CSV table of C-alpha atoms and ligand atoms in Angstrom, one decimal:
chain,number,residue,atom,x,y,z
A,364,MET,CA,35.1,12.6,-64.0
A,365,ASN,CA,32.8,11.0,-66.6
A,366,ALA,CA,29.1,10.4,-66.1
A,367,LYS,CA,29.5,6.7,-65.6
A,368,ASN,CA,32.0,7.2,-62.7
A,369,LEU,CA,29.7,9.8,-61.1
A,370,LEU,CA,26.8,7.3,-61.3
A,371,ALA,CA,29.0,4.6,-59.7
A,372,ARG,CA,29.9,6.9,-56.9
A,373,TRP,CA,26.3,7.9,-56.3
A,374,LEU,CA,25.3,4.2,-56.3
A,375,ARG,CA,28.0,3.4,-53.7
A,376,LEU,CA,27.0,6.3,-51.5
A,377,PHE,CA,23.3,5.3,-51.8
A,378,LEU,CA,24.3,1.7,-50.9
A,379,LEU,CA,26.2,2.9,-47.8
A,380,VAL,CA,23.3,5.0,-46.6
A,381,SER,CA,20.9,2.2,-47.1
A,382,LEU,CA,23.1,-0.1,-45.1
A,383,LEU,CA,23.4,2.4,-42.3
A,384,LEU,CA,19.7,2.8,-42.2
A,385,ALA,CA,19.1,-0.9,-42.2
A,386,ALA,CA,21.5,-1.3,-39.2
A,387,TRP,CA,19.6,1.4,-37.3
A,388,PRO,CA,17.2,0.0,-34.6
A,389,VAL,CA,13.6,-0.2,-35.6
A,390,GLN,CA,12.6,1.6,-32.4
A,391,PRO,CA,13.8,5.1,-31.9
A,392,GLN,CA,16.9,5.2,-29.8
A,393,SER,CA,15.1,6.9,-26.9
A,394,SER,CA,12.6,4.0,-26.6
A,395,ASN,CA,15.5,1.5,-26.5
A,396,ASP,CA,17.2,3.5,-23.9
A,397,ALA,CA,14.0,3.5,-21.8
A,398,VAL,CA,13.8,-0.3,-22.1
A,399,GLN,CA,17.4,-0.8,-20.9
A,400,LYS,CA,16.7,1.5,-18.0
A,401,ILE,CA,13.5,-0.4,-17.1
A,402,ILE,CA,15.4,-3.7,-17.1
A,403,ALA,CA,18.2,-2.2,-14.9
A,404,ALA,CA,15.6,-0.9,-12.5
A,405,ALA,CA,13.7,-4.2,-12.3
A,406,LEU,CA,16.8,-6.3,-11.8
A,407,GLY,CA,18.6,-3.9,-9.4
A,408,PRO,CA,17.9,-3.3,-5.7
A,409,GLY,CA,14.2,-2.7,-4.9
A,410,PRO,CA,11.4,-3.5,-2.5
A,411,LEU,CA,10.1,-6.6,-4.4
A,412,ALA,CA,11.2,-9.3,-1.9
A,413,GLU,CA,10.1,-7.2,1.1
A,414,ASN,CA,6.8,-6.4,-0.5
A,415,LEU,CA,6.1,-10.1,-1.1
A,416,ARG,CA,7.2,-11.0,2.5
A,417,GLN,CA,4.8,-8.5,3.9
A,418,LEU,CA,1.9,-9.6,1.7
A,419,THR,CA,2.4,-13.3,2.4
A,420,ASP,CA,3.8,-13.6,5.9
A,421,GLU,CA,2.3,-10.5,7.6
A,422,ILE,CA,-1.1,-10.4,5.8
A,423,GLY,CA,-1.2,-14.0,4.8
A,424,GLY,CA,-4.0,-15.9,3.2
A,425,ARG,CA,-6.6,-13.4,1.9
A,426,MET,CA,-9.9,-14.8,0.8
A,427,SER,CA,-12.2,-12.3,-0.9
A,428,GLY,CA,-14.7,-10.8,1.6
A,429,THR,CA,-12.4,-11.2,4.6
A,430,PRO,CA,-10.6,-8.6,6.8
A,431,ALA,CA,-7.3,-10.0,5.5
A,432,MET,CA,-8.3,-9.2,1.9
A,433,ARG,CA,-9.2,-5.7,3.0
A,434,ARG,CA,-5.8,-5.2,4.6
A,435,ALA,CA,-4.2,-6.6,1.4
A,436,ALA,CA,-5.9,-4.0,-0.7
A,437,GLU,CA,-4.9,-1.1,1.6
A,438,TRP,CA,-1.4,-2.4,1.7
A,439,ALA,CA,-1.2,-2.6,-2.1
A,440,VAL,CA,-2.4,1.1,-2.5
A,441,THR,CA,0.4,2.1,-0.2
A,442,ALA,CA,2.9,-0.1,-2.1
A,443,PHE,CA,1.9,1.5,-5.4
A,444,ARG,CA,2.3,5.0,-4.0
A,445,GLN,CA,5.8,4.2,-2.8
A,446,ALA,CA,6.5,2.9,-6.3
A,447,GLY,CA,5.9,6.5,-7.5
A,448,VAL,CA,2.8,6.0,-9.7
A,449,ASP,CA,0.6,9.0,-10.6
A,450,THR,CA,-2.5,7.7,-8.9
A,451,ALA,CA,-3.4,4.6,-6.8
A,452,ARG,CA,-6.8,3.9,-5.4
A,453,THR,CA,-9.3,1.1,-4.8
A,454,GLU,CA,-12.4,0.5,-6.9
A,455,PRO,CA,-15.3,-1.3,-5.1
A,456,PHE,CA,-17.6,-3.9,-6.5
A,457,THR,CA,-20.1,-6.4,-4.9
A,458,LEU,CA,-19.4,-10.1,-4.4
A,459,PRO,CA,-22.8,-11.7,-4.7
A,460,THR,CA,-22.3,-14.1,-1.8
A,461,SER,CA,-19.9,-14.5,1.0
A,462,TRP,CA,-18.6,-17.8,2.3
A,463,SER,CA,-16.3,-19.1,4.9
A,464,GLU,CA,-15.4,-22.6,6.3
A,465,GLY,CA,-16.6,-23.5,9.7
A,466,ALA,CA,-15.1,-26.2,12.0
A,467,THR,CA,-15.0,-29.0,9.4
A,468,ARG,CA,-15.1,-32.5,10.9
A,469,LEU,CA,-15.1,-35.9,9.2
A,470,GLU,CA,-14.7,-39.2,10.9
A,471,VAL,CA,-15.2,-42.9,10.1
A,472,ILE,CA,-17.4,-44.4,12.8
A,473,ALA,CA,-17.7,-48.0,11.6
A,474,PRO,CA,-16.3,-50.7,11.0
A,475,VAL,CA,-13.4,-48.9,12.8
A,476,ALA,CA,-13.4,-45.4,14.2
A,477,PHE,CA,-10.8,-43.0,13.0
A,478,PRO,CA,-10.7,-39.2,12.3
A,479,VAL,CA,-10.2,-38.2,8.7
A,480,GLN,CA,-8.2,-35.1,7.6
A,481,ALA,CA,-10.5,-33.0,5.5
A,482,VAL,CA,-11.4,-29.4,4.4
A,483,SER,CA,-14.6,-28.1,3.0
A,484,LEU,CA,-14.7,-27.3,-0.7
A,485,ALA,CA,-15.1,-23.6,-1.3
A,486,TRP,CA,-18.7,-22.6,-1.8
A,487,SER,CA,-20.0,-25.8,-0.4
A,488,PRO,CA,-23.3,-25.4,1.4
A,489,PRO,CA,-23.3,-26.4,5.1
A,490,THR,CA,-24.4,-29.8,6.2
A,491,PRO,CA,-27.7,-29.8,8.3
A,492,ALA,CA,-27.2,-28.7,11.9
A,493,GLY,CA,-25.4,-31.5,13.8
A,494,GLY,CA,-23.9,-32.9,10.7
A,495,LEU,CA,-24.6,-35.9,8.5
A,496,GLU,CA,-24.2,-39.6,9.3
A,497,ALA,CA,-24.5,-42.0,6.3
A,498,ASP,CA,-23.1,-45.0,4.5
A,499,LEU,CA,-20.1,-44.3,2.3
A,500,VAL,CA,-20.3,-45.4,-1.3
A,501,ASP,CA,-17.2,-45.6,-3.6
A,502,VAL,CA,-18.0,-44.3,-7.1
A,503,GLY,CA,-14.5,-44.7,-8.4
A,504,MET,CA,-13.4,-41.9,-10.7
A,505,GLY,CA,-17.1,-41.0,-11.0
A,506,THR,CA,-17.8,-42.2,-14.6
A,507,GLU,CA,-21.3,-43.1,-15.6
A,508,ALA,CA,-20.4,-46.8,-15.7
A,509,GLU,CA,-19.1,-46.6,-12.2
A,510,PHE,CA,-22.1,-44.8,-10.9
A,511,ALA,CA,-24.3,-47.4,-12.5
A,512,ARG,CA,-22.3,-50.2,-10.8
A,513,ALA,CA,-22.2,-48.5,-7.4
A,514,ARG,CA,-25.9,-47.5,-7.4
A,515,PRO,CA,-25.6,-45.3,-4.4
A,516,ALA,CA,-28.8,-45.2,-2.2
A,517,ARG,CA,-30.4,-41.8,-1.6
A,518,GLY,CA,-28.8,-40.0,1.3
A,519,SER,CA,-25.5,-41.8,1.1
A,520,ILE,CA,-22.1,-40.0,1.1
A,521,LEU,CA,-20.0,-40.5,-2.1
A,522,LEU,CA,-16.3,-41.1,-2.3
A,523,VAL,CA,-14.7,-39.9,-5.6
A,524,HIS,CA,-11.2,-41.0,-6.4
A,525,SER,CA,-8.5,-38.9,-8.2
A,526,GLN,CA,-5.1,-39.3,-9.8
A,527,VAL,CA,-2.0,-37.5,-8.5
A,528,ILE,CA,-1.7,-34.4,-10.6
A,529,ARG,CA,1.7,-33.2,-11.9
A,530,THR,CA,1.1,-31.2,-15.0
A,531,TRP,CA,-1.0,-28.2,-16.1
A,532,ALA,CA,-3.1,-30.7,-18.2
A,533,ASP,CA,-3.7,-32.8,-15.1
A,534,LEU,CA,-4.9,-29.7,-13.2
A,535,PHE,CA,-7.3,-28.7,-16.0
A,536,ASP,CA,-8.6,-32.3,-16.1
A,537,GLU,CA,-9.3,-32.3,-12.4
A,538,TYR,CA,-11.5,-29.3,-12.9
A,539,ASN,CA,-13.0,-30.5,-16.1
A,540,ARG,CA,-14.3,-33.8,-14.9
A,541,ALA,CA,-16.1,-32.4,-11.8
A,542,PRO,CA,-19.3,-31.0,-13.3
A,543,ALA,CA,-20.4,-34.3,-14.8
A,544,ILE,CA,-19.7,-36.1,-11.5
A,545,LEU,CA,-21.7,-33.6,-9.6
A,546,ASP,CA,-24.6,-33.9,-12.0
A,547,GLN,CA,-24.7,-37.6,-11.3
A,548,ALA,CA,-24.2,-37.2,-7.6
A,549,VAL,CA,-27.2,-34.8,-7.5
A,550,ALA,CA,-29.3,-37.1,-9.7
A,551,SER,CA,-28.5,-40.1,-7.4
A,552,GLY,CA,-29.9,-38.2,-4.3
A,553,ALA,CA,-26.5,-38.3,-2.5
A,554,ALA,CA,-26.3,-36.2,0.7
A,555,ALA,CA,-22.6,-35.2,0.2
A,556,VAL,CA,-19.5,-35.9,-1.8
A,557,LEU,CA,-16.0,-36.6,-0.5
A,558,TRP,CA,-13.2,-35.9,-3.1
A,559,MET,CA,-9.9,-37.7,-2.7
A,560,SER,CA,-7.0,-35.2,-2.6
A,561,SER,CA,-5.0,-35.3,-5.8
A,562,ARG,CA,-1.8,-34.6,-3.8
A,563,GLU,CA,0.0,-37.0,-1.6
A,564,GLN,CA,1.2,-37.1,2.0
A,565,GLY,CA,-1.9,-35.6,3.6
A,566,LEU,CA,-1.8,-32.4,1.6
A,567,LEU,CA,-5.1,-30.5,1.6
A,568,TYR,CA,-6.1,-27.7,-0.7
A,569,ARG,CA,-9.1,-25.4,-1.2
A,570,HIS,CA,-10.9,-26.9,-4.2
A,571,ILE,CA,-13.9,-25.2,-5.9
A,572,HIS,CA,-16.5,-26.5,-8.4
A,573,ASN,CA,-18.7,-23.5,-8.8
A,574,PHE,CA,-17.2,-20.5,-10.7
A,575,LEU,CA,-20.2,-18.3,-10.9
A,576,GLY,CA,-19.9,-16.9,-7.3
A,577,GLN,CA,-22.8,-19.1,-6.2
A,578,ILE,CA,-23.3,-21.7,-3.4
A,579,ASP,CA,-22.7,-25.2,-4.8
A,580,ARG,CA,-25.3,-27.9,-5.2
A,581,LEU,CA,-24.1,-30.4,-2.6
A,582,PRO,CA,-22.0,-30.3,0.6
A,583,GLN,CA,-18.5,-31.4,-0.4
A,584,ALA,CA,-15.2,-32.0,1.3
A,585,LEU,CA,-11.7,-32.7,0.1
A,586,VAL,CA,-10.1,-35.7,1.9
A,587,ALA,CA,-6.5,-36.4,2.5
A,588,ARG,CA,-5.4,-38.9,-0.1
A,589,GLU,CA,-4.2,-41.5,2.4
A,590,ASP,CA,-7.3,-41.4,4.5
A,591,ALA,CA,-9.5,-41.6,1.4
A,592,GLN,CA,-7.6,-44.7,0.2
A,593,ARG,CA,-8.0,-46.4,3.6
A,594,MET,CA,-11.8,-45.8,3.4
A,595,ALA,CA,-11.8,-47.2,-0.2
A,596,ARG,CA,-9.9,-50.3,0.8
A,597,LEU,CA,-12.4,-50.9,3.7
A,598,LEU,CA,-15.2,-50.8,1.1
A,599,ALA,CA,-13.3,-53.0,-1.3
A,600,ALA,CA,-12.9,-55.5,1.5
A,601,GLY,CA,-16.7,-55.7,1.7
A,602,ARG,CA,-17.1,-53.7,4.9
A,603,ARG,CA,-20.0,-51.3,5.4
A,604,VAL,CA,-18.4,-47.9,6.1
A,605,ARG,CA,-20.3,-45.4,8.2
A,606,VAL,CA,-19.1,-41.8,8.2
A,607,ARG,CA,-20.0,-38.6,10.1
A,608,LEU,CA,-19.5,-35.3,8.2
A,609,ASP,CA,-20.0,-31.9,9.7
A,610,LEU,CA,-19.5,-28.8,7.5
A,611,PRO,CA,-20.8,-25.8,9.5
A,612,ASN,CA,-19.9,-23.4,6.7
A,613,ARG,CA,-21.0,-19.8,7.0
A,614,VAL,CA,-22.9,-18.4,4.0
A,615,GLY,CA,-23.8,-14.8,3.9
A,616,GLY,CA,-25.2,-12.1,1.6
A,617,PRO,CA,-23.5,-9.7,-0.7
A,618,VAL,CA,-20.2,-8.2,0.5
A,619,GLU,CA,-18.2,-5.3,-0.8
A,620,GLU,CA,-14.8,-6.1,-2.3
A,621,ARG,CA,-12.3,-3.9,-4.1
A,622,ASN,CA,-9.8,-4.0,-6.9
A,623,VAL,CA,-6.6,-1.9,-6.6
A,624,VAL,CA,-5.9,0.3,-9.6
A,625,ALA,CA,-2.8,2.4,-10.2
A,626,GLU,CA,-1.8,4.6,-13.1
A,627,ILE,CA,1.1,6.1,-15.0
A,628,ARG,CA,-0.5,8.6,-17.3
A,629,GLY,CA,0.5,8.5,-21.0
A,630,ARG,CA,2.4,11.5,-22.4
A,631,GLU,CA,0.6,11.7,-25.8
A,632,ARG,CA,-2.5,9.6,-25.8
A,633,PRO,CA,-3.5,9.4,-22.1
A,634,GLU,CA,-7.0,8.2,-23.0
A,635,GLU,CA,-5.6,5.0,-24.5
A,636,ILE,CA,-4.8,2.4,-21.8
A,637,VAL,CA,-2.6,-0.7,-21.5
A,638,LEU,CA,-3.4,-2.9,-18.5
A,639,LEU,CA,-1.1,-5.1,-16.5
A,640,GLY,CA,-2.9,-7.2,-13.9
A,641,ALA,CA,-2.7,-10.1,-11.4
A,642,HIS,CA,-5.1,-11.2,-8.7
A,643,LEU,CA,-4.3,-10.2,-5.2
A,644,ASP,CA,-6.8,-12.5,-3.4
A,645,SER,CA,-5.9,-16.0,-2.5
A,646,TRP,CA,-7.4,-19.0,-0.8
A,647,ASP,CA,-6.9,-19.2,2.9
A,648,LEU,CA,-5.1,-22.5,3.7
A,649,GLY,CA,-1.6,-21.2,2.7
A,650,THR,CA,-0.5,-17.6,2.3
A,651,GLY,CA,-1.0,-17.3,-1.5
A,652,ALA,CA,2.6,-16.9,-2.5
A,653,LEU,CA,2.6,-18.8,-5.8
A,654,ASP,CA,-1.1,-18.1,-6.4
A,655,ASN,CA,-0.7,-15.2,-6.8
A,656,GLY,CA,1.2,-13.1,-4.3
A,657,CYS,CA,4.4,-13.2,-6.3
A,658,ASN,CA,2.7,-11.9,-9.4
A,659,ALA,CA,0.8,-9.2,-7.5
A,660,ALA,CA,4.2,-8.0,-6.2
A,661,LEU,CA,5.5,-8.2,-9.8
A,662,VAL,CA,2.8,-5.8,-10.9
A,663,ILE,CA,3.7,-3.3,-8.3
A,664,ASP,CA,7.4,-3.6,-9.0
A,665,ALA,CA,6.9,-3.3,-12.8
A,666,ALA,CA,5.2,0.0,-12.1
A,667,ARG,CA,8.2,1.0,-9.9
A,668,ALA,CA,10.7,0.0,-12.5
A,669,ILE,CA,9.0,2.1,-15.2
A,670,VAL,CA,8.7,5.1,-13.0
A,671,ALA,CA,12.4,4.7,-11.8
A,672,ALA,CA,13.5,4.6,-15.5
A,673,GLY,CA,11.7,7.9,-16.1
A,674,ALA,CA,10.0,6.2,-19.0
A,675,ARG,CA,6.6,7.8,-19.5
A,676,PRO,CA,5.0,6.0,-22.5
A,677,ARG,CA,2.8,7.4,-25.2
A,678,ARG,CA,-0.3,5.8,-23.7
A,679,THR,CA,-1.5,5.3,-20.2
A,680,LEU,CA,-0.3,2.3,-18.2
A,681,ARG,CA,-2.8,1.0,-15.7
A,682,PHE,CA,-1.8,-1.6,-13.1
A,683,VAL,CA,-4.6,-3.6,-11.6
A,684,LEU,CA,-4.7,-6.1,-8.7
A,685,TRP,CA,-7.9,-8.0,-8.7
A,686,SER,CA,-10.1,-9.4,-6.0
A,687,GLY,CA,-12.7,-12.1,-6.3
A,688,GLU,CA,-10.5,-14.1,-8.8
A,689,GLU,CA,-10.7,-17.4,-6.9
A,690,GLN,CA,-14.5,-17.0,-6.6
A,691,GLY,CA,-14.9,-17.0,-10.4
A,692,LEU,CA,-12.9,-14.0,-11.9
A,693,ILE,CA,-15.5,-11.7,-10.4
A,694,GLY,CA,-13.2,-8.6,-9.8
A,695,SER,CA,-12.1,-8.5,-13.3
A,696,TRP,CA,-15.6,-9.2,-14.6
A,697,GLN,CA,-16.9,-6.3,-12.5
A,698,TYR,CA,-14.2,-4.0,-13.7
A,699,VAL,CA,-15.1,-4.6,-17.3
A,700,GLN,CA,-18.7,-3.9,-16.5
A,701,GLN,CA,-17.9,-0.7,-14.7
A,702,HIS,CA,-15.5,0.5,-17.4
A,703,ARG,CA,-17.7,-0.4,-20.4
A,704,ALA,CA,-17.5,3.2,-21.6
A,705,GLU,CA,-13.7,3.1,-22.1
A,706,LEU,CA,-13.3,-0.5,-23.4
A,707,ASP,CA,-12.6,0.8,-27.0
A,708,GLN,CA,-9.6,2.7,-25.5
A,709,ILE,CA,-8.1,-0.4,-23.8
A,710,VAL,CA,-5.3,-1.4,-26.1
A,711,ALA,CA,-4.3,-4.7,-24.4
A,712,TYR,CA,-4.6,-6.6,-21.1
A,713,VAL,CA,-1.5,-8.5,-19.8
A,714,ASN,CA,-1.9,-11.0,-17.0
A,715,PHE,CA,0.4,-13.0,-14.7
A,716,ASP,CA,-1.1,-15.9,-12.7
A,717,GLU,CA,1.1,-19.1,-13.0
A,718,GLY,CA,3.4,-18.9,-10.1
A,719,ILE,CA,7.2,-18.7,-10.3
A,720,GLY,CA,8.1,-21.2,-13.1
A,721,ARG,CA,10.1,-19.6,-15.9
A,722,VAL,CA,8.0,-17.5,-18.4
A,723,VAL,CA,8.5,-19.0,-21.9
A,724,GLY,CA,6.1,-16.7,-23.8
A,725,TYR,CA,2.6,-15.4,-23.8
A,726,SER,CA,-0.7,-17.2,-24.5
A,727,LEU,CA,-2.4,-14.7,-26.8
A,728,GLY,CA,-6.0,-15.6,-26.2
A,729,GLY,CA,-6.7,-16.7,-29.8
A,730,ARG,CA,-5.0,-13.6,-31.3
A,731,ALA,CA,-2.3,-14.8,-33.6
A,732,ASP,CA,-2.6,-11.3,-35.3
A,733,ILE,CA,-0.9,-9.6,-32.3
A,734,GLU,CA,2.2,-11.8,-32.4
A,735,PRO,CA,4.3,-9.8,-34.9
A,736,ALA,CA,3.9,-6.6,-32.8
A,737,LEU,CA,4.7,-8.5,-29.6
A,738,ARG,CA,7.9,-9.9,-31.2
A,739,GLU,CA,9.0,-6.5,-32.2
A,740,ILE,CA,8.3,-5.2,-28.7
A,741,LEU,CA,10.3,-8.0,-27.0
A,742,GLN,CA,13.2,-7.8,-29.5
A,743,PRO,CA,15.5,-6.1,-26.9
A,744,ILE,CA,15.2,-9.2,-24.7
A,745,GLU,CA,14.9,-11.8,-27.4
A,746,SER,CA,17.8,-13.7,-25.9
A,747,TRP,CA,15.8,-14.4,-22.7
A,748,GLY,CA,13.9,-17.2,-24.4
A,749,ALA,CA,10.5,-15.8,-23.7
A,750,ASN,CA,9.1,-15.8,-27.2
A,751,ALA,CA,7.3,-19.2,-27.4
A,752,HIS,CA,3.9,-17.5,-27.9
A,753,THR,CA,0.8,-19.5,-28.5
A,754,ALA,CA,-2.5,-18.4,-30.1
A,755,ASP,CA,-4.6,-20.6,-27.7
A,756,ALA,CA,-7.3,-19.4,-25.3
A,757,PHE,CA,-8.3,-20.9,-22.0
A,758,LEU,CA,-10.8,-20.2,-19.2
A,759,GLY,CA,-9.0,-19.7,-15.8
A,760,THR,CA,-7.7,-16.3,-15.0
A,761,ASP,CA,-8.5,-12.6,-15.3
A,762,ASN,CA,-7.9,-12.0,-19.0
A,763,PHE,CA,-11.2,-13.9,-19.6
A,764,ASP,CA,-13.7,-11.0,-19.6
A,765,PHE,CA,-11.3,-8.7,-21.6
A,766,LEU,CA,-11.0,-11.5,-24.2
A,767,LEU,CA,-14.9,-11.7,-24.3
A,768,GLU,CA,-14.9,-8.0,-25.0
A,769,GLY,CA,-12.6,-8.4,-28.0
A,770,ILE,CA,-9.6,-6.8,-26.4
A,771,PRO,CA,-6.2,-8.3,-27.1
A,772,THR,CA,-5.0,-10.3,-24.1
A,773,LEU,CA,-1.7,-11.8,-23.2
A,774,VAL,CA,-1.3,-14.3,-20.3
A,775,ALA,CA,2.3,-15.2,-19.3
A,776,THR,CA,2.9,-18.9,-20.1
A,777,GLN,CA,5.1,-20.4,-17.3
A,778,GLU,CA,6.8,-23.7,-16.7
A,779,GLU,CA,5.0,-25.8,-14.1
A,780,HIS,CA,8.0,-25.9,-11.7
A,781,ASN,CA,6.5,-26.1,-8.2
A,782,TYR,CA,3.0,-24.8,-8.9
A,783,ILE,CA,0.7,-27.8,-9.2
A,784,THR,CA,1.6,-29.6,-5.9
A,785,ASN,CA,1.2,-26.5,-3.9
A,786,TYR,CA,-1.8,-25.1,-5.8
A,787,HIS,CA,-4.4,-23.7,-3.4
A,788,ALA,CA,-2.8,-25.8,-0.7
A,789,SER,CA,-1.5,-25.2,2.9
A,790,SER,CA,2.0,-25.4,1.4
A,791,ASP,CA,1.6,-22.3,-0.9
A,792,THR,CA,4.0,-20.2,1.1
A,793,LEU,CA,6.9,-17.7,0.6
A,794,ASP,CA,9.6,-20.3,0.7
A,795,LYS,CA,8.4,-21.5,-2.7
A,796,ILE,CA,9.4,-18.2,-4.4
A,797,ASP,CA,12.6,-17.7,-6.3
A,798,ILE,CA,13.1,-13.9,-6.1
A,799,ARG,CA,15.8,-13.9,-8.8
A,800,GLU,CA,13.3,-15.5,-11.3
A,801,LEU,CA,10.6,-13.0,-10.1
A,802,LYS,CA,12.8,-10.1,-10.9
A,803,LEU,CA,13.3,-11.4,-14.5
A,804,HIS,CA,9.6,-11.8,-14.8
A,805,THR,CA,9.0,-8.3,-13.5
A,806,ALA,CA,11.5,-6.9,-16.2
A,807,LEU,CA,9.7,-8.9,-18.8
A,808,ALA,CA,6.3,-7.7,-17.8
A,809,ALA,CA,7.5,-4.0,-17.6
A,810,VAL,CA,9.1,-4.3,-21.0
A,811,THR,CA,6.0,-5.8,-22.5
A,812,VAL,CA,3.5,-3.2,-21.3
A,813,TYR,CA,5.8,-0.3,-21.8
A,814,GLY,CA,6.4,-1.5,-25.4
A,815,ILE,CA,2.7,-1.9,-26.1
A,816,ALA,CA,2.0,1.6,-24.6
A,817,GLU,CA,4.9,3.2,-26.5
A,818,ARG,CA,4.3,1.6,-29.9
A,819,GLU,CA,2.9,4.0,-32.5
A,820,GLN,CA,0.2,1.5,-33.7
A,821,ARG,CA,-2.0,-0.6,-31.5
A,822,ILE,CA,-0.9,-4.2,-31.4
A,823,GLY,CA,-4.3,-5.3,-32.7
A,824,PRO,CA,-7.9,-4.1,-33.1
A,825,ARG,CA,-10.7,-4.7,-30.7
A,826,LEU,CA,-12.9,-7.5,-32.1
A,827,THR,CA,-16.6,-7.3,-32.9
A,828,ARG,CA,-19.0,-9.7,-31.1
A,829,GLY,CA,-19.1,-11.8,-34.2
A,830,GLU,CA,-15.3,-12.0,-34.4
A,831,VAL,CA,-15.1,-12.9,-30.7
A,832,GLU,CA,-17.7,-15.7,-31.2
A,833,ALA,CA,-15.6,-17.1,-34.1
A,834,LEU,CA,-12.5,-17.0,-31.8
A,835,LEU,CA,-14.3,-18.8,-29.0
A,836,ARG,CA,-15.3,-21.6,-31.4
A,837,ARG,CA,-11.9,-21.7,-33.1
A,838,THR,CA,-10.0,-22.1,-29.9
A,839,GLY,CA,-12.5,-24.4,-28.1
A,840,LEU,CA,-13.1,-21.9,-25.4
A,841,ASP,CA,-16.8,-22.2,-26.1
A,842,GLN,CA,-16.8,-25.8,-24.8
A,843,GLN,CA,-14.9,-24.8,-21.6
A,844,MET,CA,-17.5,-22.0,-21.1
A,845,GLN,CA,-20.4,-24.5,-21.6
A,846,ARG,CA,-18.9,-26.9,-19.1
A,847,PHE,CA,-18.7,-24.3,-16.3
A,848,GLY,CA,-21.9,-22.4,-17.0
A,849,PHE,CA,-20.4,-19.3,-18.7
A,850,TRP,CA,-21.8,-19.9,-22.2
A,851,LEU,CA,-25.3,-19.1,-21.2
A,852,LEU,CA,-24.1,-15.7,-19.8
A,853,TRP,CA,-22.3,-15.0,-23.1
A,854,GLU,CA,-25.4,-16.0,-25.2
A,855,ARG,CA,-27.6,-13.7,-23.1
A,856,GLY,CA,-25.2,-10.8,-23.4
A,857,GLU,CA,-24.7,-10.7,-19.6
A,858,ARG,CA,-21.0,-11.4,-20.0
A,859,GLY,CA,-18.8,-10.2,-22.9
A,860,ARG,CA,-19.2,-7.9,-25.9
A,861,GLN,CA,-22.7,-6.6,-26.3
A,862,PRO,CA,-24.5,-7.5,-29.5
B,2015,LIG,ZN1,-4.4,-17.6,-9.5
């Protein structure tokens, strides 16, 4: 054999070995095995459906600060323990103010008498004892021009129109336009505001305009769309419409609430933590199945699937069910405050809060830098079509305070499906949930957090305050924060990464 032949043989051997190595999975085989076992455990038989039935039908609507929410937290600790986690407990925090609706009454008394279907807005102050009686003034969609035209007299009750909402963008728009309308209502000296329901066929929902856990500026009620339109037609016909509004809401002082926290301790770097969370609290008109019972049940079942797969990851997995979300993300905010000493060790926060519509990817909270690692982690389930990740950031769920701390956050992006119509409404009930879809989402969530916790490198660094501020401006989150009063808290260092 001559030297040239020998070289050719070595080259062929080298090529073969290279090809074999290239074909070898990027992740070690054991990690891939674990992922397959996690998926099988999530999709196979389990307590997911029964858990969600108990939470929604037997505990029901669970507004923060109520006995129902206390029962929900106790139930969740038990469910986590049955899932086999290492530890499960509640962590208390204080809700600054407690609020509940009294016996709301709204009626038109002239030119024709009829009762009006209405509910109080959350955080609405009560009307004076005995209620209000006043002229109704139609301010249309509440633009400056419409206020100028209507010129409501001091002490009148305003009627604000709405459009029927169908998309995520419509929902954000409904929230976004409210602060400026309220500013004008307060400036005009109005006694109260009636908001036309943005859903049809008499559907009522618990709307909220103050996200800082404070009592709102004016008494406000949400009015059935058809009733509101009848009142508007009477005004348009030139009639003087008198209404009587009684909102005997109960407002109380600080109240103790609790987040539920469960853990699977990491095998190599237990001090480093990956969080999977969803809020457990809901509004009280429905039973909080879409928002957010299904995803609270998902978090518990993701923990169960990982335990059942025998997959103890490198880092610690922490599963958190928040309270106080509907009052302004208060449970997750307080958690971040209470865990300030370990924030450097929180590798990522993953959140589910968009109902049961199919998950198409994650919203990365302005962090395009974490997408390559995420794609690598989700590679075993690439065919599921959940890789349409976006580097946007929005204000509206419990990733917010983690994002402000510079921690990478992932929020599941879900198709709208049946979410918007039933959002915060009396119709948010268990029948809206597709358990098969929820199992797929559970598997996806479990694979995501397991992969982040198992990966040798972090998926991305914690950002400095300066980097977070640049992110807020780049994504337009700064404007959302200004609109709802969060920006001042960030500037003062009361919320978000310390200077
Ligand atoms: Zn929610």
